[in-house]
Coordinates of C-alpha atoms and ligand atoms in Angstrom, one line a residue:
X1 CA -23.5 -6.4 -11.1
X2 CA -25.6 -8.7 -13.5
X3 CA -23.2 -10.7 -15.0
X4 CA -26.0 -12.5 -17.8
X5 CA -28.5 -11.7 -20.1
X6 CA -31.8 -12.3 -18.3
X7 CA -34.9 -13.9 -20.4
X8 CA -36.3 -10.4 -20.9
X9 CA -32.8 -9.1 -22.5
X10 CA -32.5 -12.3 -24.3
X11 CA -35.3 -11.2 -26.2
X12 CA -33.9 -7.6 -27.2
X13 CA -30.8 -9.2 -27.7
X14 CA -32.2 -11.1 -30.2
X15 CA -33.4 -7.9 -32.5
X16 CA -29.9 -7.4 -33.2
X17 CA -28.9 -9.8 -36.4
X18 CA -26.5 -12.7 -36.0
X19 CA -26.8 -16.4 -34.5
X20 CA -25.6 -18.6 -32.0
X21 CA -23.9 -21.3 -33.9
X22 CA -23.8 -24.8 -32.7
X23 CA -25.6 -26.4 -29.3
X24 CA -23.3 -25.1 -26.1
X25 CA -20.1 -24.6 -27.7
X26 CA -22.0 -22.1 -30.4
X27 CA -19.7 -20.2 -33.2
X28 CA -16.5 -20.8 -30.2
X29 CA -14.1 -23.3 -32.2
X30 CA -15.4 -20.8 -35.6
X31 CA -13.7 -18.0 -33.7
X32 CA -10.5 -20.0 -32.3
X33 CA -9.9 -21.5 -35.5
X34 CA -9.6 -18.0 -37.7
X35 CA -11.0 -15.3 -35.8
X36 CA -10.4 -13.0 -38.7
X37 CA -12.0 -15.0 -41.6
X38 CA -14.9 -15.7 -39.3
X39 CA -15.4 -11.9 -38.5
X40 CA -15.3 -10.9 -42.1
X41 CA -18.2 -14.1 -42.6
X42 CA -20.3 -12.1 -39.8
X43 CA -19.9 -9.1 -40.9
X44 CA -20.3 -9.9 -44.6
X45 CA -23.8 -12.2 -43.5
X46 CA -25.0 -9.5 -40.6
X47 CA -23.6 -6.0 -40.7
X48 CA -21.0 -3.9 -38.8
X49 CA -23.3 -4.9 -35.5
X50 CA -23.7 -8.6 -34.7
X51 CA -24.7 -11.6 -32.5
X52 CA -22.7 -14.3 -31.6
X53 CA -22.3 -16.7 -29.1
X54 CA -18.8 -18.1 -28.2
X55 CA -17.1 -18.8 -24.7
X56 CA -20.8 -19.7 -23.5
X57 CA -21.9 -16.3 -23.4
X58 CA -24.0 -14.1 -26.5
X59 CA -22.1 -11.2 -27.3
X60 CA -22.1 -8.6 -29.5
X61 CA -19.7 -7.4 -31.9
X62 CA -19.2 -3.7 -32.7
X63 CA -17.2 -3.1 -35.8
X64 CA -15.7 0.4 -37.4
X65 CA -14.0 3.0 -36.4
X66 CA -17.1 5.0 -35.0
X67 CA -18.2 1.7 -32.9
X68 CA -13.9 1.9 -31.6
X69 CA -15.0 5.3 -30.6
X70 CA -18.2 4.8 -29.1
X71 CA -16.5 2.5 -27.2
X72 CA -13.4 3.0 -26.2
X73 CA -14.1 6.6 -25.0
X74 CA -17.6 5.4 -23.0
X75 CA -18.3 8.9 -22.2
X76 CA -21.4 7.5 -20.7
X77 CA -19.6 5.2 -18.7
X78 CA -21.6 1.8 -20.8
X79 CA -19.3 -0.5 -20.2
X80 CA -17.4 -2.4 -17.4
X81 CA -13.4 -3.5 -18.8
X82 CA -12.9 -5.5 -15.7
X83 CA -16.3 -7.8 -16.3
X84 CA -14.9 -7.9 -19.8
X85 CA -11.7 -9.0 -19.0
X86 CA -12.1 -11.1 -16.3
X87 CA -13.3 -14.8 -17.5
X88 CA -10.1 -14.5 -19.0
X89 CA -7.6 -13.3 -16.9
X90 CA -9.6 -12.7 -13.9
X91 CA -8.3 -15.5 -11.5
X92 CA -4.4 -14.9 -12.4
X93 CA -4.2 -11.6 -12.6
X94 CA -7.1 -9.9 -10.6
X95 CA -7.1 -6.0 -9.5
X96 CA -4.4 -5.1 -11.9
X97 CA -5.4 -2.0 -13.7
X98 CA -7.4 -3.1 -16.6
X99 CA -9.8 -5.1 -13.9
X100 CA -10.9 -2.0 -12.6
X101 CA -13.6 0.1 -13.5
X102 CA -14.4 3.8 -13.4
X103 CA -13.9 6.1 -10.3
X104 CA -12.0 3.5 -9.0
X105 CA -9.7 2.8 -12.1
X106 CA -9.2 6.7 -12.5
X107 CA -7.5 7.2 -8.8
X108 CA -5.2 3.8 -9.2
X109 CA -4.5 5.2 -12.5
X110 CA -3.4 8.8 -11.7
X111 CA -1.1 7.2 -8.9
X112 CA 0.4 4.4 -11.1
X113 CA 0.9 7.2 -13.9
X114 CA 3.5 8.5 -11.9
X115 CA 6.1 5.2 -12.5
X116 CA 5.6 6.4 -16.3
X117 CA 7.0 9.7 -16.3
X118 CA 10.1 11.2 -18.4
X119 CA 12.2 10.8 -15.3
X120 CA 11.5 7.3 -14.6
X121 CA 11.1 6.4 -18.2
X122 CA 15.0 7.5 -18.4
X123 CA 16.1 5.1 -15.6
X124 CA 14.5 2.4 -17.2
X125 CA 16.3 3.2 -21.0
X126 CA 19.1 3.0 -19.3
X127 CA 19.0 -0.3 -18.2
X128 CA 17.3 -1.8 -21.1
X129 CA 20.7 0.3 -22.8
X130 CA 22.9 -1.7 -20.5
X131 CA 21.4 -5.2 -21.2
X132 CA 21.0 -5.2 -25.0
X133 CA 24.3 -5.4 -26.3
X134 CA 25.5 -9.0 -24.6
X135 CA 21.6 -9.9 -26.1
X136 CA 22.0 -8.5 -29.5
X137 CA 25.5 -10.2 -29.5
X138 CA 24.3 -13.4 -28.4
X139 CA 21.8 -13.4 -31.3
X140 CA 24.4 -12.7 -33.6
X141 CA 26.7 -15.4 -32.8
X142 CA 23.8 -18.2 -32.7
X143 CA 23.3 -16.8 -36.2
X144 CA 20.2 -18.5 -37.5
X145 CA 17.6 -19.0 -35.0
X146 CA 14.0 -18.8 -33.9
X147 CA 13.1 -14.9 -33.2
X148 CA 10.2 -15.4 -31.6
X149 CA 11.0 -17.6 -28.5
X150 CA 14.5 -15.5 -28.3
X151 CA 12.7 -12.2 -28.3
X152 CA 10.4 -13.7 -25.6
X153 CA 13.2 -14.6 -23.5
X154 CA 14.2 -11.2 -23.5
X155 CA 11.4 -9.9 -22.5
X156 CA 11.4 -12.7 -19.8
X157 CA 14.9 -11.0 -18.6
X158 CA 13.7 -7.4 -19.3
X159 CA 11.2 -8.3 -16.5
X160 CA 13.4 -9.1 -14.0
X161 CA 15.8 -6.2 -14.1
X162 CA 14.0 -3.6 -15.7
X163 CA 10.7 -4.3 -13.8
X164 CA 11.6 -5.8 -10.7
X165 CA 15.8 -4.3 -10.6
X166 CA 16.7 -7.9 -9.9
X167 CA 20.2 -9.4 -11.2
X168 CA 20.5 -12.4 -13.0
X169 CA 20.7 -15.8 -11.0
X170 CA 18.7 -18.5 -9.2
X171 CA 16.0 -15.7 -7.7
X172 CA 15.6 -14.3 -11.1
X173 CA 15.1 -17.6 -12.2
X174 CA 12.4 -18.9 -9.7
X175 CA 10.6 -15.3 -10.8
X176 CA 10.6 -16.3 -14.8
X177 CA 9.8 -19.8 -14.3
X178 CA 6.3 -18.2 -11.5
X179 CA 5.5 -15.6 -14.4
X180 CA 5.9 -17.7 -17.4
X181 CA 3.4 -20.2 -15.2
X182 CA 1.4 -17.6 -14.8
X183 CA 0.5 -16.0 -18.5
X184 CA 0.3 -19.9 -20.0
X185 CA -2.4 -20.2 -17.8
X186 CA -4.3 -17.2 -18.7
X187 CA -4.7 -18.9 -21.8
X188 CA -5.5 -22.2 -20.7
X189 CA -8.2 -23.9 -22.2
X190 CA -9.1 -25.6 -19.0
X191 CA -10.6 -23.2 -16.3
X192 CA -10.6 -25.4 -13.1
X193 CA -7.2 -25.5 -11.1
X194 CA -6.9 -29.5 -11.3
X195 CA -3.9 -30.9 -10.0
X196 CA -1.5 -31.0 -12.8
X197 CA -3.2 -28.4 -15.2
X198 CA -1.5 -25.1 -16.7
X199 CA -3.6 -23.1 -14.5
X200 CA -2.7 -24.9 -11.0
X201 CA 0.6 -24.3 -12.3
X202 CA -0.4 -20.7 -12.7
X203 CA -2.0 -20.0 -9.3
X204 CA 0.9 -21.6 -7.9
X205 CA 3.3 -18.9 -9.6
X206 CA 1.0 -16.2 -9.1
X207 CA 1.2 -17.6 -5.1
X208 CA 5.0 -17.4 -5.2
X209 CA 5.0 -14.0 -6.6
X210 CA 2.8 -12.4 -4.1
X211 CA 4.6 -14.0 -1.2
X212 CA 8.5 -12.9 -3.1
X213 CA 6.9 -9.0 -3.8
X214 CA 5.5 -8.7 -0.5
X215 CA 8.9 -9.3 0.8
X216 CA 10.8 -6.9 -1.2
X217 CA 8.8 -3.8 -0.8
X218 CA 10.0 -2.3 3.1
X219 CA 13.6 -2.6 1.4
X220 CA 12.2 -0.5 -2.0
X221 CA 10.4 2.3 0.3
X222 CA 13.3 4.2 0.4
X223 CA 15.6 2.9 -2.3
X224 CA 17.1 4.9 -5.3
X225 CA 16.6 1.8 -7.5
X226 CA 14.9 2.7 -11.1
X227 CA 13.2 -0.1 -12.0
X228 CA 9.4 -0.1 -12.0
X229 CA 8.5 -2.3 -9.2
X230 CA 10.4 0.7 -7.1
X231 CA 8.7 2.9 -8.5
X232 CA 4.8 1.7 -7.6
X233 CA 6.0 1.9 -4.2
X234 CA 7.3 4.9 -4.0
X235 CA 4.2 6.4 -6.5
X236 CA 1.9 9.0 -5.2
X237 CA -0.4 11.5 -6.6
X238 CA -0.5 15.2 -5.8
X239 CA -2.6 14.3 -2.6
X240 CA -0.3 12.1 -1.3
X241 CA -2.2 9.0 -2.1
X242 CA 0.1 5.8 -2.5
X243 CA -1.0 1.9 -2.9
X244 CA -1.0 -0.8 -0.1
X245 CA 0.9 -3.3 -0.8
X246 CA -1.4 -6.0 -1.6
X247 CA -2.3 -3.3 -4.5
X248 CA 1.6 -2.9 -5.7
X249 CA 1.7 -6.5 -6.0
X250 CA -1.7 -6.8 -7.8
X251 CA -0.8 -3.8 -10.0
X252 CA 3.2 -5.2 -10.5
X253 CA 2.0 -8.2 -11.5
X254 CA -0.4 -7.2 -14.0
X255 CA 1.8 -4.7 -15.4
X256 CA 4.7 -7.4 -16.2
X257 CA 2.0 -9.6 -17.9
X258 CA 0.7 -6.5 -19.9
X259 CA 3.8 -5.8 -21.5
X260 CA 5.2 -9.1 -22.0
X261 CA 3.5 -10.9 -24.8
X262 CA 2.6 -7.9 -26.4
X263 CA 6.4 -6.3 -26.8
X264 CA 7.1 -10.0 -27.5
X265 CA 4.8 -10.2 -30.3
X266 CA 5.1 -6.6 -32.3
X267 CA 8.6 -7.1 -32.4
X268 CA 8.4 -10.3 -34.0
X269 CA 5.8 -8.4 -36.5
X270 CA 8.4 -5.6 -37.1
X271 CA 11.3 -8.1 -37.7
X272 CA 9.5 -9.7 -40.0
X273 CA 8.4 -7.3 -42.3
X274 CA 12.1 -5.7 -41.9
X275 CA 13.1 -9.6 -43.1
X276 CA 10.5 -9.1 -46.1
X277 CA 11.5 -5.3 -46.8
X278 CA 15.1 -5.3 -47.4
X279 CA 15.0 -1.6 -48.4
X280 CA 12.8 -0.4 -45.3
X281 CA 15.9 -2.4 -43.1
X282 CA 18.1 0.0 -44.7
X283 CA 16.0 3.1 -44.6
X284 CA 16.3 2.3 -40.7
X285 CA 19.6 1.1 -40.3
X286 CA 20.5 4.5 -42.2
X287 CA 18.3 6.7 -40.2
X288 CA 20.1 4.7 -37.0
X289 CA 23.5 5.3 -38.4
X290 CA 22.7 9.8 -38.6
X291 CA 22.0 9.7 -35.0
X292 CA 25.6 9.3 -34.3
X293 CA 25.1 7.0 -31.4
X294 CA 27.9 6.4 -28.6
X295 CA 28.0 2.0 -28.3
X296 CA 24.4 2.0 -30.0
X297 CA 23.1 3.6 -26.4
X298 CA 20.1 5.3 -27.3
X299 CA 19.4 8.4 -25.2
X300 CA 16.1 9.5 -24.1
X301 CA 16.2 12.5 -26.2
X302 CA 17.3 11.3 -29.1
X303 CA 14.3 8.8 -29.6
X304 CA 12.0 11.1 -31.2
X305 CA 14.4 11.4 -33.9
X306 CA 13.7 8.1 -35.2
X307 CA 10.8 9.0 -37.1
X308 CA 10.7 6.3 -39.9
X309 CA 11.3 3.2 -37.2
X310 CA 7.9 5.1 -35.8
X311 CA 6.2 4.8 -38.7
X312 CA 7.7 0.6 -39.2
X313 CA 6.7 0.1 -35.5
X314 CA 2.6 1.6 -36.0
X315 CA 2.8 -0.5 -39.2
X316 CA 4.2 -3.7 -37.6
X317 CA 1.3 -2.9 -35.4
X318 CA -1.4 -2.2 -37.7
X319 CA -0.6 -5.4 -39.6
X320 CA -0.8 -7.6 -36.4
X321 CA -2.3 -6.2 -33.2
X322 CA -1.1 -7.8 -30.7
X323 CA -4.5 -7.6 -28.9
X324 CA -6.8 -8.3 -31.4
X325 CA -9.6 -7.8 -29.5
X326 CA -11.2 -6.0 -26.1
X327 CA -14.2 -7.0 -24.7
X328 CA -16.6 -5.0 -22.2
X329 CA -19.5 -6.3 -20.7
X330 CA -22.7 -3.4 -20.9
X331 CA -23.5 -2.5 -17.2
X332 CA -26.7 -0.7 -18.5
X333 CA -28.8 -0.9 -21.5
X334 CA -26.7 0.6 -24.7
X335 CA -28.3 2.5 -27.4
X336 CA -25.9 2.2 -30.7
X337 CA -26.7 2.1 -34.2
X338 CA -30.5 2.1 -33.6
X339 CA -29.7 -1.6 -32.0
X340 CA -30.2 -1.9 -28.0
X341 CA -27.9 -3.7 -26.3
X342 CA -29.0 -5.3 -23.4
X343 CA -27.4 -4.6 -19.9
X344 CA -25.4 -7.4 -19.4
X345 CA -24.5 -8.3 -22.4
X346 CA -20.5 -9.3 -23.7
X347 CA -19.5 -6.5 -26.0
X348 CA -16.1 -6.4 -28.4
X349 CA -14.4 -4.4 -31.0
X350 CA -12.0 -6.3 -33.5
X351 CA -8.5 -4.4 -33.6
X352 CA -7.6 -6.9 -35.8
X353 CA -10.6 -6.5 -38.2
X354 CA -10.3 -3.0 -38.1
X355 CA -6.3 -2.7 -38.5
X356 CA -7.4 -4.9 -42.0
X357 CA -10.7 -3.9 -43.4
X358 CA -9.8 -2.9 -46.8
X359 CA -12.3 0.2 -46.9
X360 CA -10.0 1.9 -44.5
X361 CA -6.4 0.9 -45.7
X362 CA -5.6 0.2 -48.8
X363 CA -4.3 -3.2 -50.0
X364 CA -4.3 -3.8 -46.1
X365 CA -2.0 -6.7 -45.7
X366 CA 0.8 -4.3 -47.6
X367 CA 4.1 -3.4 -44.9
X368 CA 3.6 0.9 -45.8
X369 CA 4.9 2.4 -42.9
X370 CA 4.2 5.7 -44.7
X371 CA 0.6 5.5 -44.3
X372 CA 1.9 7.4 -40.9
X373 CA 3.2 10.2 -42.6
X374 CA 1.5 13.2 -43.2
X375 CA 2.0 12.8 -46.6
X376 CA 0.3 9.0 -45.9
X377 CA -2.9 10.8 -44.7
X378 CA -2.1 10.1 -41.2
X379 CA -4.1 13.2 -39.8
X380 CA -7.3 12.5 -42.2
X381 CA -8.0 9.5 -41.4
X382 CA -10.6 8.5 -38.2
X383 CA -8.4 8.5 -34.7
X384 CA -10.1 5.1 -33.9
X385 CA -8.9 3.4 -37.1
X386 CA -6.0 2.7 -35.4
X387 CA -6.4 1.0 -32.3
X388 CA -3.2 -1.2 -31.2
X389 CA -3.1 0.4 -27.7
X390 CA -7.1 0.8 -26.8
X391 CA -8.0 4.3 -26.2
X392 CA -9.5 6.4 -23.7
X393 CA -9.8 5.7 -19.6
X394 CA -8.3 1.9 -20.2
X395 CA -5.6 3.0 -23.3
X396 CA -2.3 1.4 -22.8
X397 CA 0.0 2.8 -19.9
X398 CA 2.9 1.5 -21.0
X399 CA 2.8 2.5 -24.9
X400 CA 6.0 4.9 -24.4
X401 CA 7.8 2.2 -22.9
X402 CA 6.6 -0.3 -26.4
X403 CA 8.0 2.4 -28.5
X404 CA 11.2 2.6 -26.5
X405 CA 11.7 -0.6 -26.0
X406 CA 11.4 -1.5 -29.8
X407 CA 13.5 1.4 -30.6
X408 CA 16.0 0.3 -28.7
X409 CA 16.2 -2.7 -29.8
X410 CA 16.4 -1.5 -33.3
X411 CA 19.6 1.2 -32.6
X412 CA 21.7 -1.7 -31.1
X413 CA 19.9 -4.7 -33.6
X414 CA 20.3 -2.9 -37.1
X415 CA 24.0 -1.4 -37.1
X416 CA 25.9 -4.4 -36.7
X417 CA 22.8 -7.2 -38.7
X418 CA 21.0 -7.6 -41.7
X419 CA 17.9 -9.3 -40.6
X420 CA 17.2 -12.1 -43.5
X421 CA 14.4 -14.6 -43.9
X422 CA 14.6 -17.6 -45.4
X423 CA 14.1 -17.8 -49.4
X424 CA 10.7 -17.5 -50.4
X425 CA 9.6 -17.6 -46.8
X426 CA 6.5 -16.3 -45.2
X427 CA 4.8 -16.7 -42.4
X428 CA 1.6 -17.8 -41.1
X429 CA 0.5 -15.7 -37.8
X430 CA -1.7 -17.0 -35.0
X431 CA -4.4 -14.5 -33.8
X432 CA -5.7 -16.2 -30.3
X433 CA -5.2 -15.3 -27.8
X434 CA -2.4 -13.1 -29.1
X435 CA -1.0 -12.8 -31.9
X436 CA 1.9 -15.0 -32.9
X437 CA 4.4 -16.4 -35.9
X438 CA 2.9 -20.8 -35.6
X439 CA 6.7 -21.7 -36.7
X440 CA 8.7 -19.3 -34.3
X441 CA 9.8 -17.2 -37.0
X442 CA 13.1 -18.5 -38.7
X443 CA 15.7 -15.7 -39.0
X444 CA 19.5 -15.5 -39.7
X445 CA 21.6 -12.4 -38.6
X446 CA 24.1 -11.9 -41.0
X447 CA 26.9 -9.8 -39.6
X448 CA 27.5 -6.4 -41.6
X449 CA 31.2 -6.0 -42.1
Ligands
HEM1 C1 3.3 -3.2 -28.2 C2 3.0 -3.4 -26.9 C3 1.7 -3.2 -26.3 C4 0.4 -3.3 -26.8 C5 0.0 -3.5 -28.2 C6 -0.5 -3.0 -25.7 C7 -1.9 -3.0 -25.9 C8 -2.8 -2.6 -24.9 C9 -4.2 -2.5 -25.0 C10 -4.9 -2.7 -26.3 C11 -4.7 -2.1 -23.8 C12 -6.1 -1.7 -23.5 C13 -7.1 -2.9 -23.5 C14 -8.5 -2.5 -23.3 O1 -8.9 -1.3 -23.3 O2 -9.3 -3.4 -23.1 C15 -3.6 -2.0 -22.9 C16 -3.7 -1.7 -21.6 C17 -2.7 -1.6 -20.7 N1 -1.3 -1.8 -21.0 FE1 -0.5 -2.2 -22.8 N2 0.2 -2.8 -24.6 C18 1.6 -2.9 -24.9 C19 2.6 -2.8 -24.0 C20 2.5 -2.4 -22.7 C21 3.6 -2.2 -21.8 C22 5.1 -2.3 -22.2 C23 3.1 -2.0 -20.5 C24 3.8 -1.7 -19.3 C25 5.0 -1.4 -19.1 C26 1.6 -2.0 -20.7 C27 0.7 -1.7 -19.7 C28 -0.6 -1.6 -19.8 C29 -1.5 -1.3 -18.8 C30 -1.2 -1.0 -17.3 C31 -2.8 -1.3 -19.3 C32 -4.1 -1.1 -18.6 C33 -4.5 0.4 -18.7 C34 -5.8 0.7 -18.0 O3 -6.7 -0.2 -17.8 O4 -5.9 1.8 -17.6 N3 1.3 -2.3 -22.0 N4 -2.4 -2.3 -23.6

C-alpha cells in the first residue's frame, strides 16, 4: 500500500484549503498544545474540510456529522484504520483488531465477537461485582484523594482478573507493571527504542507479555474460567474458525489497552460532573437505591434499568471523548464534498470537535444528560453526532462492557458516598493523546450516614 502522497497527489491535495504551518514540524505543537482551539481556528479560517500538516505527514480533516458518516461507515471501503492507526500504536500493539482492515478485520471480528456475548458478559459482571466493594471501600476510607490515578489503578487490577482471571500477587504484578510499560509508550514522544526510553521500556513489556500469554493458553483451552483471555481461546465462529495463538495474544493485548485508558478516562468525566451536579448525584443515587440491590451486586438484568446513569454516562462522554480523534489513511482516491482526496492521504474526524460544536448541542460544554432522552431529541438528531465509540466495521467491541463497567461502579460508588469537589473547583482536561483531568482530579468521599 502507498503509504505517502506522491508529487502528483501533492498537487490535488493542495486544491483542498488549509496550510502546512511551520518548516517540518508544520501546525504539530498547534495541535498538541489545544487540539480543540486549533480545530475551531481551521475550521473557522478553511471550512468543515481542511489541510494540515502535523506528525510529518499532510492530512486532511473531515468535520460534521455527515463527514462522521461518510466515514465511519466507508461503504466504499476508502479508508484503511490499521494505516491510520499504526504510527501510533503500530509497534506496541500490532494485529490487534483495530490494525486490521476489511475482509480480514470482518472474520477476526465475527470470532472475537463471540467473548462479547450476554453469557460471557455475565461472567465478567460478576467478577467486576466481587472486586468493587473492598475498592469502593478503600476509596472511602482514604477519603480525599486523587480519582483519576485511583480509578486507573482499578482498571489496572480489572485487567488482571477480569481480563486475564489472574489473582492478585507478584504475577499480577509483573503483568501491570509490562502493560502500564506498554500504553506510556504508545504515547511516547520519542519513536526509536533507545536504551532507556519509554518505548524500550514498552517493547520490553510487550516482550514479557507475549512470552507469559503464550504460556497460559494450553491450560485455558479447556478451562471453565470466565475472564476474557479464556474466552478468545476458546472463541469460534459458526464454522468453527478459532485464532492461533500468536493472534489471541495479539488480539488480548490490544483489547486490555483498548479498554483501559478509555474506562479510566469517562469515569473520571462522569465523576466529575456528578461532583459539579449535586442534584444529578442524587437523581442516581435515587434511581440506584429503587433497584433494591442485594450488597450493591448489580445483576445483568437489572442494568437496563438504570436509564438516567445512561443518559450521565453518554453525557460524560459527549463532554470528553475519550478518543478525540480517528484517523484513516485513503487507500484510493476519495471523492467528498466536491474536494478529492488523494489516495494516500492521512484522513481524521474530530469526536471531540463534533461532541462540542455549538450548532449541534446547545450551550455544549453544559453537563444535560437529558439531551438522551426522547424528550431531549435524542432520535432527531444525526446518528453520527455522537461518536464516542466510532461507528461502523471498526465501532467499539467493548462498549457494553464501558456501560457495565461504569454502571457498576456507580450501584456500589453512590449508595454509601456523596462524591464532592473542592469549593469553587474545576478542572482543566487534557485532550492528547486521551483525554485527561492535568491535576488528577481532587475528590473527597464523604460517607452518607
Ligand atoms: C468508554 C470506554 C471506551 C471508549 C470511549 C472506546 C472508544 C472506541 C473507539 C472510538 C473505537 C473505534 C476507533 C476507530 O474506529 O478508529 C474503539 C474500538 C475498539 N474498542 Fe473501544 N472504547 C471503550 C472501551 C472499550 C472496552 C472496555 C473494550 C474491551 C473490553 C474496547 C475494545 C475495543 C476494540 C476491540 C476496538 C476495535 C474494534 C474494531 O476495530 O473492530 N473498547 N473503541
Amino acid at each position: 500500500m502507498n503509504a505517502s502522497v506522491d508529487s502528483a497527489d501533492a498537487g490535488a491535495l493542495k486544491e483542498i484549503p488549509g496550510e502546512r504551518g511551520l518548516p517540518i514540524i508544520g501546525n504539530t505543537l498547534d495541535l498538541l498544545k489545544d487540539p480543540v482551539a486549533f480545530g475551531k481556528r481551521m475550521r473557522a479560517k478553511y471550512g468543515d474540510i481542511y489541510r494540515t500538516r502535523t506528525f510529518l505527514r499532510d492530512n486532511v480533516t473531515m468535520l460534521g456529522p455527515d463527514a462522521n458518516e461518510f466515514f465511519l461507515m466507508d461503504k466504499a471501503k476508502n479508508f484503511s484504520s490499521e494505516q491510520g492507526w499504526s504510527p501510533y500504536i503500530g509497534k506496541l500493539f500490532p494485529r490487534g483488531l483495530m490494525l486490521l482492515d476489511f475482509d480480514e478485520h470482518k472474520a477476526h471480528r465475527h470470532i472475537m465477537a463471540a467473548a462479547f456475548k450476554t453469557g460471557p458478559m455475565k461472567g465478567y459482571l460478576e467478577r467486576l461485582n466481587d472486586d468493587m466493594p473492598a475498592r469502593i471501600k478503600a476509596w472511602g476510607d482514604t477519603g480525599h484523594f486523587e480519582f483519576y490515578p485511583a480509578i486507573k489503578e482499578l482498571s489496572l487490577d480489572m485487567a488482571t482478573t477480569v481480563f486475564l482471571g489472574l489473582e492478585p500477587g507478584p504475577e499480577s504484578q509483573k503483568v501491570n507493571d509490562a502493560l502500564t510499560d506498554m500504553v506510556a509508550a504508545s504515547v511516547a514522544i520519542i519513536r526509536k527504542p533507545l536504551p532507556g526510553t519509554m518505548i524500550a521500556r514498552g517493547i520490553r513489556g510487550r516482550k514479557f507479555m507475549v512470552d507469559f500469554l503464550g504460556k497460559l493458553i494450553p491450560e485455558r483451552r479447556d478451562s471453565k474460567q470466565t475472564d476474557i483471555f479464556t474466552q478468545l481461546v476458546q472463541a469460534s465462529d459458526e464454522d468453527g474458525n478459532r485464532f492461533t495463538d500468536q493472534e489471541v495474544i495479539d488480539h488480548m493485548i490490544f483489547l486490555w489497552m483498548a479498554a483501559h485508558d478509555t474506562i479510566t478516562s469517562s469515569v473520571t468525566t462522569l465523576v466529575y460532573e456528578l461532583g459539579r451536579h449535586s442534584d444529578w448525584q442524587e437523581k442516581l443515587r435515587a434511581e440506584i437505591s429503587d433497584l433494591g440491590l442485594n450488597d450493591d451486586r448489580l445483576p445483568y438484568e437489572k442494568m437496563k434499568d438504570l436509564v438516567l446513569t445512561d443518559y450521565a454516562f453518554k453525557e460524560a462522554l459527549r463532554i470528553n471523548p475519550p478518543v478525540p480523534a480517528m484517523p484513516r489513511e485513503a487507500v484510493r482516491d476519495v471523492e467528498f464534498d466536491g474536494y478529492r482526496i488523494p489516495k494516500g492521504t492521512i484522513v481524521g474526524i474530530s469526536t471531540v470537535g463534533t461532541h462540542r460544536d455549538a450548532d449541534i448541542w446547545k450551550d455544549p460544554l453544559d453537563f444535560d444528560p437529558m439531551r438522551f432522552s426522547p424528550e431531549g431529541g435524542v432520535k432527531e438528531r444525526h446518528r453520527y453526532a455522537w461518536i464516542p465509540f466510532g461507528g461502523g466495521a471498526h465501532m467499539c467491541l467493548g462498549l457494553h462492557f464501558a456501560y457495565m463497567q461504569a454502571k457498576v461502579i456507580m450501584a456500589h460508588l453512590l449508595p454509601h458516598y456523596d462524591i464532592v469537589l473542592p469549593e469553587g473547583y474545576s478542572t482543566k482536561f487534557q485532550i492528547m493523546p486521551l483525554i485527561k483531568p492535568v491535576d488528577g482530579l481532587p475528590v473527597t468521599l464523604k460517607a452518607i450516614k
